[in-house]
Amino acid sequence: MKFLDQAKIYIRSGDGGAGCVSFRREKFIEFGGPNGGDGGRGGDVVAECVDGLNTLIDYRYQQHFKAKTGTHGMGKNRAGGRGADVVLRVPVGTQIFDEDNETLLADLTAVGQRVVIAKGGNGGFGNAHFKSSTNQAPRRANPGQPGEERTIWLRLKLIADAGLVGLPNAGKSTFLAAVSAAKPKIADYPFTTLHPQLGVVSVDGREFVLADIPGLIEGASEGAGLGTRFLGHVERCRVLLHLVDGTCEHAGKAYKTVRGELSAYEHELDQKPEIVALNKIDALSPEDLKQQVARLKRAAKKTPLLLSGATGKGVPEVLRAVRAVVDGERAAESGDEEVEAAGWRP
């Protein structure tokens, strides 16, 4: 299945059904009176968050969605039926923007969450609605109201507990494959990863979701490489795991390059908790390892963790450090929710 995290679609809700002009005509009934029914309401366009989806590829092949028109009113005071809704099934983490791609309409973060994007038009009144003592035979009925139409953007931001960031070939995909059942593409050339990957990591009986995104290079915020578009998938992460390639020329400069791109990204990714780790230590001599650790420590202003994704050395310690931060963030969020709930009690 291809990965698609952004789609532009056109939606239109259903028009309301027209009211009916009708009179009761039966044998032996002299003054039957008006009996035209009201029209039915038009169908809505609804976005629903469902389980089992992790891409917006369905909206690559169909971009127009129109709800049904309400049924017109009929004689004998029969009201028209409501038009069928159109339900847009989207994965967890989907954001819905207006046509300008800036105005946020909805953010769907939980399975089962539903939001009406375009409401159907109301049905028109039949002539029975207008009868009165002074107008006993009205010959008018209202047409149904037109539905809403708009163009919207769907943007997927994957929900993960931790996100992997780093330069291309820093060993992010190898690390993800080593700690989870995910099977990302692994090769010895840059930009092997072209779209985000998710993996479920288990450590000491606890689980968390880890996201791997394509590598960042210098100038990514200005469009170099694959740009910073995929950084949206780590916006919701509680912690960033920054992997630095130990075999690169200067570990400190590599670290600062990625941090610069995170700072240039507008959603405060550089403010998130960060764990720094030096990868590929199995390919370094003791002297080179000591030198790279010192460079990275000066740049990051913290002691980096050491690991090798290929041999598994140091991996459990890194996972425990990530899990500790994730658990702390979860506890803080649950505490905030309890405080908010307590504040609303009468």
Coordinates of C-alpha atoms in Angstrom, one line a residue:
M1 CA 0.0 0.0 0.0
K2 CA 1.3 3.4 -0.9
F3 CA 1.7 6.1 1.8
L4 CA -0.1 9.4 1.3
D5 CA -0.4 11.9 4.0
Q6 CA -2.1 14.8 2.3
A7 CA -5.1 15.0 -0.1
K8 CA -7.3 17.8 -1.5
I9 CA -11.0 16.9 -2.0
Y10 CA -14.2 18.6 -3.0
I11 CA -17.3 17.9 -0.8
R12 CA -21.0 18.9 -1.1
S13 CA -23.8 18.2 1.2
G14 CA -27.3 17.4 -0.1
D15 CA -30.0 19.9 -0.9
G16 CA -33.2 19.8 1.1
G17 CA -36.3 18.3 -0.6
A18 CA -39.0 20.7 -1.8
G19 CA -42.3 21.0 0.0
C20 CA -45.5 19.7 -1.8
V21 CA -48.6 21.6 -2.8
S22 CA -51.5 19.2 -2.5
F23 CA -55.2 19.1 -1.4
R24 CA -57.3 16.3 0.0
R25 CA -59.8 15.3 -2.7
E26 CA -62.2 12.5 -1.7
K27 CA -65.8 11.6 -2.4
F28 CA -68.2 13.0 0.2
I29 CA -65.6 15.3 1.7
E30 CA -66.3 18.8 0.6
F31 CA -63.5 20.8 2.3
G32 CA -60.5 18.4 2.4
G33 CA -58.0 21.2 2.8
P34 CA -54.3 21.3 2.1
N35 CA -52.2 18.1 2.8
G36 CA -48.8 18.7 1.2
G37 CA -45.9 17.3 3.2
D38 CA -42.6 18.9 4.0
G39 CA -39.4 18.0 2.1
G40 CA -36.6 15.9 3.7
R41 CA -33.3 17.3 5.0
G42 CA -30.3 16.8 2.7
G43 CA -27.5 14.5 3.7
D44 CA -24.4 15.7 5.6
V45 CA -20.8 15.1 4.8
V46 CA -19.2 13.5 7.9
A47 CA -15.6 12.7 8.7
E48 CA -15.1 9.6 10.9
C49 CA -11.9 8.4 12.5
V50 CA -11.6 4.6 12.1
D51 CA -9.2 1.9 13.1
G52 CA -7.1 0.0 10.6
L53 CA -6.0 2.9 8.3
N54 CA -2.6 4.6 8.3
T55 CA -2.7 6.4 4.9
L56 CA -5.0 8.7 2.9
I57 CA -4.4 6.8 -0.3
D58 CA -8.1 6.2 -0.8
Y59 CA -8.5 9.9 -1.6
R60 CA -5.9 9.7 -4.4
Y61 CA -8.4 8.1 -6.7
Q62 CA -11.7 9.8 -5.6
Q63 CA -11.7 13.5 -4.9
H64 CA -15.4 14.4 -5.2
F65 CA -17.9 13.4 -2.5
K66 CA -21.6 14.5 -2.7
A67 CA -24.3 13.6 -0.2
K68 CA -27.9 12.8 -1.4
T69 CA -30.7 15.3 -1.8
G70 CA -33.6 15.0 0.6
T71 CA -36.8 13.4 -0.8
H72 CA -39.5 15.9 -1.8
G73 CA -42.7 16.1 0.2
M74 CA -45.9 14.3 -1.0
G75 CA -49.6 14.5 -0.6
K76 CA -51.6 13.0 2.3
N77 CA -49.2 14.9 4.6
R78 CA -46.3 12.6 3.8
A79 CA -42.9 14.2 4.6
G80 CA -39.9 13.4 2.5
G81 CA -37.1 11.1 3.7
R82 CA -33.7 12.4 4.8
G83 CA -30.9 12.2 2.2
A84 CA -28.1 9.7 2.8
D85 CA -24.9 11.0 4.4
V86 CA -21.5 10.7 3.0
V87 CA -18.9 9.4 5.5
L88 CA -15.2 10.1 4.9
R89 CA -13.3 7.3 6.7
V90 CA -9.9 8.7 7.8
P91 CA -7.1 7.3 9.9
V92 CA -6.3 8.4 13.5
G93 CA -4.3 11.7 13.5
T94 CA -6.0 13.3 10.5
Q95 CA -6.4 17.0 10.4
I96 CA -9.0 18.8 8.2
F97 CA -8.2 22.2 6.8
D98 CA -10.1 24.7 4.8
E99 CA -9.2 25.5 1.2
D100 CA -6.5 27.9 2.3
N101 CA -4.7 24.9 3.9
E102 CA -4.3 27.0 7.1
T103 CA -7.7 27.2 8.8
L104 CA -8.1 24.1 11.0
L105 CA -11.6 22.7 10.9
A106 CA -11.1 19.5 12.9
D107 CA -8.4 17.3 14.4
L108 CA -9.4 13.6 14.7
T109 CA -7.2 11.9 17.3
A110 CA -9.4 9.0 18.6
V111 CA -11.1 6.1 17.0
G112 CA -14.9 6.7 16.6
Q113 CA -14.6 10.5 16.6
R114 CA -17.0 12.1 14.1
V115 CA -17.3 15.6 12.9
V116 CA -19.8 17.2 10.4
I117 CA -17.9 19.1 7.8
A118 CA -20.9 20.2 5.6
K119 CA -24.5 20.2 6.8
G120 CA -27.3 19.3 4.5
G121 CA -29.9 21.8 3.5
N122 CA -33.3 21.9 5.4
G123 CA -36.3 20.6 3.6
G124 CA -39.0 23.0 2.4
F125 CA -42.4 23.4 4.0
G126 CA -45.4 21.9 2.2
N127 CA -48.6 23.9 1.8
A128 CA -50.2 22.2 4.9
H129 CA -47.7 24.3 6.9
F130 CA -49.2 27.6 5.7
K131 CA -52.9 26.9 6.4
S132 CA -54.6 29.3 8.7
S133 CA -58.1 30.6 9.5
T134 CA -57.6 33.4 6.9
N135 CA -55.7 31.3 4.3
Q136 CA -57.5 27.9 4.2
A137 CA -56.3 26.9 0.8
P138 CA -52.6 28.0 0.5
R139 CA -51.1 27.3 -2.9
R140 CA -47.5 27.8 -2.0
A141 CA -44.7 25.6 -0.8
N142 CA -41.0 26.3 0.0
P143 CA -38.2 24.8 -2.0
G144 CA -35.5 23.0 -0.1
Q145 CA -32.4 24.9 1.0
P146 CA -29.2 24.3 -0.9
G147 CA -26.5 22.3 0.7
E148 CA -23.0 23.5 1.5
E149 CA -20.0 22.9 -0.8
R150 CA -16.3 23.5 -0.1
T151 CA -12.9 22.3 -0.9
I152 CA -10.9 20.9 2.0
W153 CA -7.5 19.5 2.7
L154 CA -6.9 16.2 4.6
R155 CA -3.5 16.1 6.3
L156 CA -2.3 13.0 8.3
K157 CA 0.0 13.3 11.2
L158 CA 0.9 10.0 12.6
I159 CA 0.4 9.5 16.4
A160 CA 3.5 8.0 18.0
D161 CA 5.0 8.2 21.5
A162 CA 8.6 8.7 20.3
G163 CA 10.1 10.0 17.0
L164 CA 13.4 9.2 15.4
V165 CA 15.3 12.1 13.9
G166 CA 18.7 12.5 12.3
L167 CA 20.7 12.9 9.1
P168 CA 20.3 10.4 6.3
N169 CA 22.2 7.2 6.9
A170 CA 22.3 7.7 10.7
G171 CA 20.9 4.2 11.2
K172 CA 17.3 5.1 12.1
S173 CA 15.7 2.4 10.0
T174 CA 18.2 -0.2 11.3
F175 CA 17.3 0.8 14.8
L176 CA 13.6 0.6 14.2
A177 CA 13.9 -2.8 12.6
A178 CA 16.1 -4.0 15.5
V179 CA 13.6 -3.0 18.3
S180 CA 10.3 -3.7 16.6
A181 CA 8.6 -5.9 14.1
A182 CA 8.6 -3.2 11.5
K183 CA 10.4 -3.9 8.2
P184 CA 11.6 -0.6 6.8
K185 CA 13.9 -0.5 3.7
I186 CA 17.6 -0.6 4.7
A187 CA 20.4 0.3 2.4
D188 CA 23.8 2.0 2.3
Y189 CA 22.7 5.2 0.5
P190 CA 21.0 8.3 1.7
F191 CA 17.2 8.8 1.7
T192 CA 16.4 5.0 1.8
T193 CA 13.3 6.0 3.9
L194 CA 11.0 8.0 1.7
H195 CA 7.9 7.9 4.0
P196 CA 7.3 7.5 7.7
Q197 CA 7.3 4.1 9.4
L198 CA 5.8 3.0 12.7
G199 CA 6.8 0.3 15.0
V200 CA 5.6 -1.0 18.4
V201 CA 8.5 -1.3 20.8
S202 CA 8.4 -3.5 23.9
V203 CA 10.8 -3.0 26.8
D204 CA 10.5 -4.4 30.3
G205 CA 6.9 -5.4 29.7
R206 CA 5.9 -1.9 28.6
E207 CA 5.1 -0.8 25.0
F208 CA 5.3 2.5 23.1
V209 CA 5.0 3.5 19.5
L210 CA 8.1 4.6 17.6
A211 CA 8.0 6.6 14.4
D212 CA 10.9 6.8 11.8
I213 CA 10.8 9.7 9.4
P214 CA 13.0 10.5 6.3
G215 CA 16.4 12.0 7.2
L216 CA 17.0 15.8 7.4
I217 CA 19.8 17.6 5.6
E218 CA 21.1 21.1 5.8
G219 CA 18.7 23.4 4.1
A220 CA 15.7 21.1 4.5
S221 CA 13.6 23.9 5.9
E222 CA 14.1 25.7 2.5
G223 CA 13.2 22.6 0.5
A224 CA 16.5 20.7 0.2
G225 CA 16.3 16.9 0.2
L226 CA 12.8 15.8 1.1
G227 CA 12.2 19.0 3.0
T228 CA 10.6 19.3 6.4
R229 CA 7.2 18.1 5.4
F230 CA 7.5 14.8 7.2
L231 CA 8.3 16.5 10.5
G232 CA 4.6 16.9 10.9
H233 CA 4.5 13.2 11.8
V234 CA 6.6 13.7 14.9
E235 CA 4.7 16.8 16.1
R236 CA 2.5 14.7 18.3
C237 CA 5.5 12.7 19.8
R238 CA 6.3 13.0 23.5
V239 CA 10.0 12.6 23.0
L240 CA 12.5 12.8 20.1
L241 CA 15.3 10.2 19.8
H242 CA 18.1 12.0 18.0
L243 CA 20.5 9.4 16.4
V244 CA 23.9 10.7 15.2
D245 CA 26.1 8.6 12.9
G246 CA 29.4 7.8 14.7
T247 CA 31.1 7.2 11.4
C248 CA 30.4 10.7 10.1
E249 CA 33.2 13.3 9.8
H250 CA 32.1 15.4 12.9
A251 CA 29.3 14.2 15.2
G252 CA 28.9 17.7 16.8
K253 CA 28.3 19.4 13.4
A254 CA 25.9 16.6 12.4
Y255 CA 23.9 17.2 15.6
K256 CA 23.8 21.0 15.1
T257 CA 22.6 20.6 11.5
V258 CA 19.5 18.6 12.5
R259 CA 18.8 20.9 15.5
G260 CA 18.9 23.9 13.2
E261 CA 16.3 22.3 10.9
L262 CA 14.1 21.5 13.9
S263 CA 14.4 25.1 15.1
A264 CA 13.4 26.4 11.7
Y265 CA 10.3 24.2 11.7
E266 CA 7.4 26.4 13.1
H267 CA 5.8 24.0 15.5
E268 CA 8.3 24.1 18.3
L269 CA 9.8 20.7 17.8
D270 CA 13.1 21.9 19.2
Q271 CA 11.2 22.4 22.6
K272 CA 10.3 18.7 22.9
P273 CA 12.3 16.4 25.3
E274 CA 15.3 15.0 23.4
I275 CA 17.5 11.9 23.9
V276 CA 20.8 12.0 22.1
A277 CA 22.5 8.8 21.0
L278 CA 25.6 8.0 19.1
N279 CA 25.0 5.2 16.7
K280 CA 27.3 2.7 14.8
I281 CA 29.8 2.5 17.7
D282 CA 30.8 -1.0 16.4
A283 CA 32.5 0.6 13.4
L284 CA 34.7 2.9 15.5
S285 CA 38.0 2.4 17.1
P286 CA 38.3 3.4 20.8
E287 CA 40.2 6.6 19.9
D288 CA 37.6 7.7 17.3
L289 CA 34.8 6.8 19.6
K290 CA 36.2 8.9 22.4
Q291 CA 36.7 11.8 20.0
Q292 CA 33.2 11.6 18.6
V293 CA 31.6 11.3 22.0
A294 CA 33.5 14.5 23.2
R295 CA 32.4 16.4 20.1
L296 CA 28.7 15.4 20.5
K297 CA 28.8 16.1 24.2
R298 CA 30.0 19.7 23.5
A299 CA 27.4 20.3 20.9
A300 CA 24.4 18.7 22.7
K301 CA 25.5 19.9 26.2
K302 CA 24.6 16.5 27.6
T303 CA 26.3 13.1 27.6
P304 CA 25.1 11.0 24.7
L305 CA 24.0 7.4 24.9
L306 CA 26.1 4.9 22.9
L307 CA 24.5 2.1 20.8
S308 CA 24.9 -0.1 17.7
G309 CA 21.7 -0.9 15.9
A310 CA 23.4 -3.6 13.9
T311 CA 24.8 -5.6 16.9
G312 CA 22.3 -4.5 19.5
K313 CA 24.8 -3.1 21.9
G314 CA 23.4 -0.3 24.1
V315 CA 19.9 -0.6 22.5
P316 CA 18.1 -1.7 25.7
E317 CA 19.5 1.3 27.6
V318 CA 18.3 3.7 25.0
L319 CA 14.9 2.1 24.9
R320 CA 14.6 2.4 28.7
A321 CA 15.6 6.0 28.6
V322 CA 12.9 6.7 25.9
R323 CA 10.3 4.7 27.9
A324 CA 11.1 6.7 31.0
V325 CA 10.4 10.0 29.3
V326 CA 7.2 8.7 27.6
D327 CA 5.9 7.4 30.9
G328 CA 6.6 10.7 32.5
E329 CA 4.8 12.7 29.8
R330 CA 1.8 10.3 30.0
A331 CA 1.6 10.8 33.7
A332 CA 1.8 14.6 33.4
E333 CA -1.0 14.5 30.7
S334 CA -3.3 12.3 32.8
G335 CA -2.7 14.6 35.8
D336 CA -3.7 17.6 33.8
E337 CA -6.8 15.9 32.6
E338 CA -7.7 15.0 36.3
V339 CA -7.2 18.7 37.3
E340 CA -9.4 19.9 34.4
A341 CA -12.1 17.4 35.3
A342 CA -12.0 18.4 39.0
G343 CA -12.4 22.1 37.9
W344 CA -15.6 21.4 36.2
R345 CA -17.3 19.7 39.1
P346 CA -20.2 21.6 40.6

